Coordinates of C-alpha atoms in Angstrom, one line a residue:
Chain A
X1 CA -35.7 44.1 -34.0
X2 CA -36.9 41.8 -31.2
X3 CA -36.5 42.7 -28.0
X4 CA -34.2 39.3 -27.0
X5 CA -32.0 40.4 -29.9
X6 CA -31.7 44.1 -28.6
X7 CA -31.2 43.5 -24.9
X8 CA -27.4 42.1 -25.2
X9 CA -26.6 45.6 -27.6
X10 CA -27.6 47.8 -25.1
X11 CA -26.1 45.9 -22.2
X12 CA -22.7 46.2 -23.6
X13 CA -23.4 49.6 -24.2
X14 CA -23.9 50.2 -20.7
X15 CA -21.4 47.9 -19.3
X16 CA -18.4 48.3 -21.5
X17 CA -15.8 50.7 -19.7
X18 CA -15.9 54.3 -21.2
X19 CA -12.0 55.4 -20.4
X20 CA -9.8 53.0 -23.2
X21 CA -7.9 55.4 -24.4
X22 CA -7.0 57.0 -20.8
X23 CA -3.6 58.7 -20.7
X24 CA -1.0 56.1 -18.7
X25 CA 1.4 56.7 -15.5
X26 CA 3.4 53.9 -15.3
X27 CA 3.1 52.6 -11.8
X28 CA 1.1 49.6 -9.4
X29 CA -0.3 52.6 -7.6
X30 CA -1.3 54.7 -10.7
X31 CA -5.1 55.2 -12.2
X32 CA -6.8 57.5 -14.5
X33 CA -10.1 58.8 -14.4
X34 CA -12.7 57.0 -16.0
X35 CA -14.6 59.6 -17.6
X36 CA -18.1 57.5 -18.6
X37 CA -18.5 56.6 -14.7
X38 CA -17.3 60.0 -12.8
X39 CA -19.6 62.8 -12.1
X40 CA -19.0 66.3 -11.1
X41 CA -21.9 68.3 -9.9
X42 CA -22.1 71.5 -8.5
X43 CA -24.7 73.5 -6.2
X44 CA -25.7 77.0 -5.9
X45 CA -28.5 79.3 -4.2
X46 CA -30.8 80.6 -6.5
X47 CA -32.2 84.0 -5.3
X48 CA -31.1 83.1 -1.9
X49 CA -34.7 80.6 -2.2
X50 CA -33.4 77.0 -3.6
X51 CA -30.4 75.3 -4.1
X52 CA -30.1 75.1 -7.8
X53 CA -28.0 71.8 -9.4
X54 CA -25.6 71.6 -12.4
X55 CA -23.4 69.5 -13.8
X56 CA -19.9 69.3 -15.9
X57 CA -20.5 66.4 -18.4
X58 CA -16.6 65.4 -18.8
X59 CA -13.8 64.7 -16.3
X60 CA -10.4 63.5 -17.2
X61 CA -7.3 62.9 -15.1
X62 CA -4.7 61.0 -13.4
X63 CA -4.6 59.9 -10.1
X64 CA -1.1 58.0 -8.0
X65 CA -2.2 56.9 -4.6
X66 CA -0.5 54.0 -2.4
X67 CA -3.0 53.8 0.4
X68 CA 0.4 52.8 2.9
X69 CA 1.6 56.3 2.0
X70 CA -0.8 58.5 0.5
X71 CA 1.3 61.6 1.5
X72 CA 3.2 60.3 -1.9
X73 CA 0.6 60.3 -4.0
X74 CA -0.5 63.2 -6.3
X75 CA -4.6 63.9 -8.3
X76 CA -4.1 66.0 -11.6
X77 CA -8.1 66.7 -13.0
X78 CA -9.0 68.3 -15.9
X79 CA -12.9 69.7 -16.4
X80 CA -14.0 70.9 -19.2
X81 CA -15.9 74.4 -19.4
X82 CA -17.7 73.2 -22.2
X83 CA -18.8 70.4 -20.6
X84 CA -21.4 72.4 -18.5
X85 CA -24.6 71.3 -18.4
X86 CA -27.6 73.1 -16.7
X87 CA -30.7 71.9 -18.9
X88 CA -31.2 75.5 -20.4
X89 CA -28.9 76.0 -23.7
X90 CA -29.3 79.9 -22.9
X91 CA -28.0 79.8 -19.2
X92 CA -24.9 77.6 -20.4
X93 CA -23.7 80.1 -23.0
X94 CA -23.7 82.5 -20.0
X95 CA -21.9 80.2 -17.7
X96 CA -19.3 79.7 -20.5
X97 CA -19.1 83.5 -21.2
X98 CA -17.0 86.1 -19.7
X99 CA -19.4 86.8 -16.7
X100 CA -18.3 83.3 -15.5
X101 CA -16.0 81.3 -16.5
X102 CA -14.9 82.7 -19.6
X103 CA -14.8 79.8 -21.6
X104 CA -13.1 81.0 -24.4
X105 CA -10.0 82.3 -22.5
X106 CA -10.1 79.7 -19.8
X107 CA -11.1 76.4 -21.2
X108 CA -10.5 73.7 -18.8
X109 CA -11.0 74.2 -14.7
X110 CA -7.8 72.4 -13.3
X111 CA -6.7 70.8 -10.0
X112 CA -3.6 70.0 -9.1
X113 CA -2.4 68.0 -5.6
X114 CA 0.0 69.4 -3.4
X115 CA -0.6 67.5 0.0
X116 CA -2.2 64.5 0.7
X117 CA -2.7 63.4 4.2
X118 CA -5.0 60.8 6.3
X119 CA -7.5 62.4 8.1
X120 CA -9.8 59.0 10.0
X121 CA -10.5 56.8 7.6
X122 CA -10.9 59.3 5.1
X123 CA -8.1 61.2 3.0
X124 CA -7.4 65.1 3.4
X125 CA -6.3 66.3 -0.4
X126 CA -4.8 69.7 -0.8
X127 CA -4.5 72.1 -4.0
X128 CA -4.3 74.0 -6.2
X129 CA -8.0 74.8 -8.0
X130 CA -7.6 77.0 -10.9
X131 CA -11.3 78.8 -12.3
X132 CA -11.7 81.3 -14.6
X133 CA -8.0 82.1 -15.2
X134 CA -7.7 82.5 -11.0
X135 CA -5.8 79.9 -9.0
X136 CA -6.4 79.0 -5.5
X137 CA -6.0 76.5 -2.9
X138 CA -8.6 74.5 -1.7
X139 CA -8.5 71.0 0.8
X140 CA -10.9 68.8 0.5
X141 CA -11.5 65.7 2.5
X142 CA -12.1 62.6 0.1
X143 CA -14.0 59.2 1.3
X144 CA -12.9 55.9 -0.3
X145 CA -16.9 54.6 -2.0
X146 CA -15.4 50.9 -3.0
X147 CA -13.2 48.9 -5.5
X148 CA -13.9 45.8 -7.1
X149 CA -13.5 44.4 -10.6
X150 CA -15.2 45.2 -13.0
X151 CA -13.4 45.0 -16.5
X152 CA -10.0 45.4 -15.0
X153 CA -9.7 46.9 -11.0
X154 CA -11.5 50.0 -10.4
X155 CA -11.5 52.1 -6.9
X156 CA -13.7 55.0 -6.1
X157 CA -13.5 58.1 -4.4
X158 CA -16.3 60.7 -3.6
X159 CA -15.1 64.5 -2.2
X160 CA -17.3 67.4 -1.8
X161 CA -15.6 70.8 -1.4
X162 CA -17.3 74.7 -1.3
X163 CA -15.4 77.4 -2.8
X164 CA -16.3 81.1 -3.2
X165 CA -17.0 81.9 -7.0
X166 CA -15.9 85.4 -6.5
X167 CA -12.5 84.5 -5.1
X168 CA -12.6 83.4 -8.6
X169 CA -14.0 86.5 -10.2
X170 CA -16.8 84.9 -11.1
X171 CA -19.4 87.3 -8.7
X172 CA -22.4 88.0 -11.1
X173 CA -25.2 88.0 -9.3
X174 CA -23.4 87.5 -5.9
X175 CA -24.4 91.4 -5.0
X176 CA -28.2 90.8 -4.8
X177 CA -28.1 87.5 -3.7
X178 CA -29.5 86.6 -7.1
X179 CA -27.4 83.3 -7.1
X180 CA -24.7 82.3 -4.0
X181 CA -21.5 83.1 -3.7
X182 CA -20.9 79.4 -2.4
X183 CA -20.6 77.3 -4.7
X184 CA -20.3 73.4 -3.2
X185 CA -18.7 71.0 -5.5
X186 CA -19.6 67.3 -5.5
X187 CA -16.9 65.3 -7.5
X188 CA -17.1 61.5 -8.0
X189 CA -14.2 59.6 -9.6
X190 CA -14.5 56.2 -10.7
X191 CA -10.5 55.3 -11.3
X192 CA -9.4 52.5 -13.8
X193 CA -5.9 51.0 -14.4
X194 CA -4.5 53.2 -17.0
X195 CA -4.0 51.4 -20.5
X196 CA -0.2 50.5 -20.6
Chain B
X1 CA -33.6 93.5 -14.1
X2 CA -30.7 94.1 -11.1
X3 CA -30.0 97.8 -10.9
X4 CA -27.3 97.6 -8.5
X5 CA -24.7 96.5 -11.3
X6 CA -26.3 99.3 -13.8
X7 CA -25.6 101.7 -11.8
X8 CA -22.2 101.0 -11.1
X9 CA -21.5 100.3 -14.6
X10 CA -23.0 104.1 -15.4
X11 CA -22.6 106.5 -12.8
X12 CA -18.7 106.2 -12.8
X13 CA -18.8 107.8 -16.5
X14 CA -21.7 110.5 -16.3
X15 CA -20.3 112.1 -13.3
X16 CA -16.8 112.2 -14.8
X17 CA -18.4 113.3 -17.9
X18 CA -21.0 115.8 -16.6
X19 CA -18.0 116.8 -14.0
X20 CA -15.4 117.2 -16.8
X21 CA -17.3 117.9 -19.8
X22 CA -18.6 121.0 -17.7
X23 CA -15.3 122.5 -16.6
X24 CA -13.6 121.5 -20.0
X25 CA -15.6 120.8 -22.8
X26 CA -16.1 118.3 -25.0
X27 CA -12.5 117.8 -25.4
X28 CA -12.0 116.2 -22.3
X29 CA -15.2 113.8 -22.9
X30 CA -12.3 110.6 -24.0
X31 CA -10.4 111.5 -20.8
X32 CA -14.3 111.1 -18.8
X33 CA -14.7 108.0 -20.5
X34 CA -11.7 106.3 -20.1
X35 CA -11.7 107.2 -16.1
X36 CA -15.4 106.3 -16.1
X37 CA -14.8 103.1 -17.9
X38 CA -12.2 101.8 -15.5
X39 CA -13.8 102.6 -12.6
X40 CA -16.9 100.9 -13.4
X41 CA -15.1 98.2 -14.4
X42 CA -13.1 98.2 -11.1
X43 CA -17.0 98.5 -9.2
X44 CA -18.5 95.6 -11.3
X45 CA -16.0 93.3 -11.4
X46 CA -12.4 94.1 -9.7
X47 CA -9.4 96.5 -10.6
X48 CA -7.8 95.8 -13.7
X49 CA -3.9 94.5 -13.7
X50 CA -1.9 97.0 -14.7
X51 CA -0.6 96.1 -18.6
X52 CA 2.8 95.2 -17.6
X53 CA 1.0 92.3 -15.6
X54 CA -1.6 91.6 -18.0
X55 CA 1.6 90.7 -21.2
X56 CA 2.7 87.4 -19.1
X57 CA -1.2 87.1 -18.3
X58 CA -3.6 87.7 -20.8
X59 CA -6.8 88.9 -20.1
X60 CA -9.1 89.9 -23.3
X61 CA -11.5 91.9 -21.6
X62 CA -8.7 94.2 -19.3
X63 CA -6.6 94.6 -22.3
X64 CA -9.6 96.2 -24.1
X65 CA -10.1 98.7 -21.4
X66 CA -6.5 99.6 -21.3
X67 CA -6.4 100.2 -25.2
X68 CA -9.1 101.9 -24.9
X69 CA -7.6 104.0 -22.1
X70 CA -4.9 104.7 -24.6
X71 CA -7.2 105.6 -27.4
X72 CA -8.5 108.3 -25.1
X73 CA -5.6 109.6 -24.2
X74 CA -4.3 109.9 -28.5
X75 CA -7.9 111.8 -28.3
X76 CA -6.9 114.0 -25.4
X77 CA -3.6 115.1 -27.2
X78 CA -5.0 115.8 -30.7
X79 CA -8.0 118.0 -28.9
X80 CA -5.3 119.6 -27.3
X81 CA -3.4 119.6 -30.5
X82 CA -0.4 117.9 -29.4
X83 CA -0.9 114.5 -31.9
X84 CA -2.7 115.7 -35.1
X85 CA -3.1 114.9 -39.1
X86 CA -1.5 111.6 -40.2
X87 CA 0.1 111.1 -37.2
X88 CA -2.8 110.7 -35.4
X89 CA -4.7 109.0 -38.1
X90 CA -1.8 106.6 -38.6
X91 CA -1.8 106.2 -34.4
X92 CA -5.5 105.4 -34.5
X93 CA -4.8 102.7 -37.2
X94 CA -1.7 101.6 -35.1
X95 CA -3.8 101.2 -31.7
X96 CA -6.1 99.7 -33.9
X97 CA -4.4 96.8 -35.1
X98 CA -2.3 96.1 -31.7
X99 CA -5.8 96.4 -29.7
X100 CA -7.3 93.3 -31.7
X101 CA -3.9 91.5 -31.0
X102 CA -4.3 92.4 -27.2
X103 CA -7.8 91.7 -26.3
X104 CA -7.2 88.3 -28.7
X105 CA -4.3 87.0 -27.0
X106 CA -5.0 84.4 -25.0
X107 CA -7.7 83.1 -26.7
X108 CA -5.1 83.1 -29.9
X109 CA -2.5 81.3 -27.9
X110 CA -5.1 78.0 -28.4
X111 CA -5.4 78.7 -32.1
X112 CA -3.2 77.5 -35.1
X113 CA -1.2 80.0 -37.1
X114 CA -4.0 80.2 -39.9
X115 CA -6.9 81.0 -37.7
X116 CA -4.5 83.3 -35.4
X117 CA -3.2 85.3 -38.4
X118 CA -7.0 85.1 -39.7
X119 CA -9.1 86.3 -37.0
X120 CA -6.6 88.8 -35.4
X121 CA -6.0 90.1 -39.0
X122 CA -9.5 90.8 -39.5
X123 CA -10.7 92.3 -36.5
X124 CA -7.3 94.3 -36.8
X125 CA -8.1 95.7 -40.1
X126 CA -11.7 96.1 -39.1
X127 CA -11.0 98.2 -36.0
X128 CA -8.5 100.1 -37.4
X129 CA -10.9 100.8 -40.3
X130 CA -13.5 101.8 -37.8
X131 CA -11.5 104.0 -36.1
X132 CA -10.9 105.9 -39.3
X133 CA -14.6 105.7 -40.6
X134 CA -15.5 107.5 -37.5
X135 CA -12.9 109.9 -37.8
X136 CA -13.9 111.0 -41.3
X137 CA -17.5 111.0 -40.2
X138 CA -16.8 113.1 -37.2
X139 CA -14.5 115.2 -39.3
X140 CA -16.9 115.7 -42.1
X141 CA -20.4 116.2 -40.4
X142 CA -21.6 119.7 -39.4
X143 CA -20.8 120.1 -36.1
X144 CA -23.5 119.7 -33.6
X145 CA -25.0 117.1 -31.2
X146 CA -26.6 115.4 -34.0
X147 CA -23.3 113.7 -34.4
X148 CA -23.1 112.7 -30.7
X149 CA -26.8 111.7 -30.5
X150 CA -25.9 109.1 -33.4
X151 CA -22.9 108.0 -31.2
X152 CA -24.6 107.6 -28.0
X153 CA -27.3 105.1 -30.6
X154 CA -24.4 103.3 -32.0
X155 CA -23.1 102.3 -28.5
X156 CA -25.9 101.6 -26.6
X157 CA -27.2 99.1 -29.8
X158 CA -23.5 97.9 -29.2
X159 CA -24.2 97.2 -25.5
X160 CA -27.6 95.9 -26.3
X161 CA -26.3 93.0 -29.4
X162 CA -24.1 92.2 -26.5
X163 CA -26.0 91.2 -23.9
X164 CA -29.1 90.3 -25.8
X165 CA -26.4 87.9 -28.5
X166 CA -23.7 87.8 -26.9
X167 CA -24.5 86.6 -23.6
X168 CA -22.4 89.1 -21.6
X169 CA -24.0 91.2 -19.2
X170 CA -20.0 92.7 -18.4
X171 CA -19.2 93.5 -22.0
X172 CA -22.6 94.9 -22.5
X173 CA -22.1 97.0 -19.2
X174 CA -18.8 98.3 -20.0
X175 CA -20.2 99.3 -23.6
X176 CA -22.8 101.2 -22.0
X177 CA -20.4 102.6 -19.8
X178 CA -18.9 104.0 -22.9
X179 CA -22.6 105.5 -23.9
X180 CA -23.7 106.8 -21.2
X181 CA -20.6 109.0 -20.9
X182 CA -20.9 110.2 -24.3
X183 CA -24.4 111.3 -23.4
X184 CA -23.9 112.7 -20.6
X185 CA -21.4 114.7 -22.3
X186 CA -24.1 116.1 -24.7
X187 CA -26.6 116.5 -21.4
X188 CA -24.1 119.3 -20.6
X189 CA -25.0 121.4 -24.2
X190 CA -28.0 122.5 -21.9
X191 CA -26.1 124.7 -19.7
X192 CA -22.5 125.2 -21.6
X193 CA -22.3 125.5 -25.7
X194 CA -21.0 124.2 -27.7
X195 CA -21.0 120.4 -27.6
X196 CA -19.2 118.7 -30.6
X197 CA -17.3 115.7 -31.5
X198 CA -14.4 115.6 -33.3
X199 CA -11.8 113.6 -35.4
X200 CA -10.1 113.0 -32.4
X201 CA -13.2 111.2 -30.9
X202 CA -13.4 109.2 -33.7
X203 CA -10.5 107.8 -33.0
X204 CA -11.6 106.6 -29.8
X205 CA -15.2 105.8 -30.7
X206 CA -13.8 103.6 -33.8
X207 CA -11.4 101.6 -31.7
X208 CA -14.4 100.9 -28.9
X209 CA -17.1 100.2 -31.2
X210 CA -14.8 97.5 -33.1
X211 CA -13.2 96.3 -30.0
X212 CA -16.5 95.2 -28.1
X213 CA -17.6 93.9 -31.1
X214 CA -14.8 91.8 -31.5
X215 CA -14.6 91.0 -27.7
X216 CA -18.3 89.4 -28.4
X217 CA -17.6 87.6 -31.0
X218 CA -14.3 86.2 -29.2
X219 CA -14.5 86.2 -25.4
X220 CA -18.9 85.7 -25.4
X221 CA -21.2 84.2 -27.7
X222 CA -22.5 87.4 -30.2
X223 CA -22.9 85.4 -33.5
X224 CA -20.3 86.2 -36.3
X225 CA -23.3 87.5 -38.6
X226 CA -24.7 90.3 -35.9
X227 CA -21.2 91.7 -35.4
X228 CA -20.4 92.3 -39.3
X229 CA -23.8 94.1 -39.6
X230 CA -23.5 96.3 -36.6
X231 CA -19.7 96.5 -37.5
X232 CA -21.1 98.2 -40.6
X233 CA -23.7 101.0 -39.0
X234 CA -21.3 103.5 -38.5
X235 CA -21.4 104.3 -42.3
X236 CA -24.6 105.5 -41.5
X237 CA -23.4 108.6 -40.3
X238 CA -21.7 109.4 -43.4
X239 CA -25.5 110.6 -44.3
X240 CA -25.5 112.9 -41.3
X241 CA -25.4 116.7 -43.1
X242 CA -22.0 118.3 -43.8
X243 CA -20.1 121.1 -43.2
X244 CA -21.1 124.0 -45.0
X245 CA -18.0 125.2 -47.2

């Protein structure tokens, strides 16, 4: 195939919006994660030498935010265990199994809001982060990254939060330093207008 | 390879087997194990919620330690001869069954009726079966440390299928918790005779052998195929020599 016929295929590959079929609040204020276009990656110590980087490959949600009164609004995520991706086959099987997250038994890692406050110009979200069958709160400050259109309106956020894995249960390795305790989470959210 | 965790996953059940194996013999190796197994679970990972806890919240891999707990203890009363013949066979079969159920649970709660009914039926049947296998075996064989020498084998190649497969450094910890107690236990023939399993241990034995094994296949990664072959070793010591009429 020439290349003037191929270019406009993969352009719309790229371009078209990944979340269609995103579950949909009802509401002006009301979005849902747009799956193709939000990132979650996480970083760890490795042998107390170099931060190691992973990432989850799929993160769904809903998200209802009036920027005149955030304190109303409320983030439900939903991550995938077996979305984990750490460019080794091997080392994901561990992460999924029961020395981490235990995959089997706890599918999906959760977060649900609980208090949402202004904090600058940023936004302070509270909740409830539940890992490896554990549940705990964590606050996380979230920066606005843009909105335009694109398809339909879209608005971003970016929030980067630490947790301790073995508040979690998750502490292989954590004795010998082998790989942190800390575990700093980077989440990126592109949000869509849910499909009525 | 990190010792730290190898050593808490072992010392806890050598020292309560060399401790009680040596004042009480090998009758009280189950009640050594089952101590030995919780508190090298409670050093490698955390205390395990108590059971009445652990029905409104599932966890596979604490539910196996408590049926195994309980296996121990139907061990401990038919050394003692408090729980024997069909009754304790029957028991074994019972604890069996309900231990596949347990350790299952949560992961079962995702699962349709069919695969539920399939997958907890099996590995109920398969355990319970187990359970018995060993019994006859242990009941059948000469007594001796042969027996206990096969044991200490079949657990450690247990522990080994499940790190090595199954991707679990905690199940294949706490399964060579389980073997390292049983040989310690025969470390003590060399000062006190005589050391010898018995029915009663097979009851025990059985249930742990088909519980880890299902807990790898289930909770980690340890392919279907590798679990129904070393599922099926124990019939190896069915060859071990017999008691002389």
């Amino acid at each position: 195939m020439k290349l003037h016929l191929l270019l406009p295929v993969l352009l719309a590959a790229f371009t078209v919006p990944a979340t269609l079929d995103a579950p949909a609040p009802a509401g002006d204020h009301d979005w849902a994660v747009d799956t193709g276009h939000s990132s979650v990656v996480f970083r760890v110590k490795h042998a107390n030498v170099a931060n190691f980087y992973g990432v989850f490959n799929e993160i769904r949600g809903t998200v209802s935010l009036d920027p005149q009164a955030p304190e109303k609004g409320a983030v439900s995520l939903v991550i995938p265990v077996a979305s984990v991706a750490t460019r080794d086959g091997k080392r994901d099987d561990h992460l999924k199994g029961p020395d981490f997250f235990n995959a089997k038994e706890n599918p999906d890692i959760t977060f649900t809001s609980t208090k949402i406050g202004k904090k600058g110009d940023a936004l302070e979200v509270t909740g409830d982060l539940e890992l490896a069958g554990e549940k705990k709160p964590v606050t996380m400050t979230v920066q606005k990254t843009g909105e335009g259109d694109f398809y339909g309106p879209r608005v971003g956020y970016e929030a980067t939060f630490t947790i301790k894995r073995s508040e979690f249960g998750m502490d292989y390795g954590v004795a010998r330093n082998a790989l942190g305790d800390e575990v700093t989470v980077m989440v990126g959210l592109e949000l869509v207008k849910p499909k009525k | 390879m990190d010792l730290v965790p190898v050593l808490q996953g072992t010392l806890p059940p050598i020292a309560a087997a060399l401790l009680l194996v040596s004042l009480g013999g090998a009758r009280l190796l189950p009640l050594a194990a089952g101590l030995g197994l919780l508190v090298a679970y409670g050093l490698l990972k955390r205390w395990p919620d108590p059971p009445t806890e652990l029905w409104f919240a599932p966890n596979g891999t604490e539910w196996l330690l408590w049926c195994l707990a309980a296996a121990a203890v139907l061990a401990l009363l038919e050394h003692f001869r408090l729980w024997r013949g069909r009754l304790a066979a029957g028991s074994a079969v019972l604890l069996g069954g309900l231990g596949a159920w347990l350790v299952l649970a949560k992961v079962a709660a995702r699962w349709p009726l069919a695969e539920t009914l399939l997958h907890v039926g099996l590995g109920g049947l398969v355990t319970a079966g187990l359970a018995l296998l060993l019994r006859a075996s242990l009941h059948r064989a000469r007594p001796g440390l042969l027996p206990a020498i096969a044991v200490t084998v079949l657990l450690s190649a247990d522990a080994a299928l499940l790190v090595g497969f199954g991707g679990s450094a905690l199940l294949g910890q706490l399964c060579g918790a389980l073997a390292a107690a049983v040989g310690a236990g025969l470390g003590t023939a060399l000062w006190r005779r005589p050391f010898a399993l018995g029915p009663g241990d097979g009851t025990w034995l059985g249930i742990a052998h088909g519980l880890f094994l299902l807990a790898g296949v289930h909770l980690a990664s340890l392919p279907w195929l590798v679990a129904v072959f070393a599922a099926a070793a124990p019939a190896l010591l069915l060859v071990l020599p017999g008691r002389t009429k």
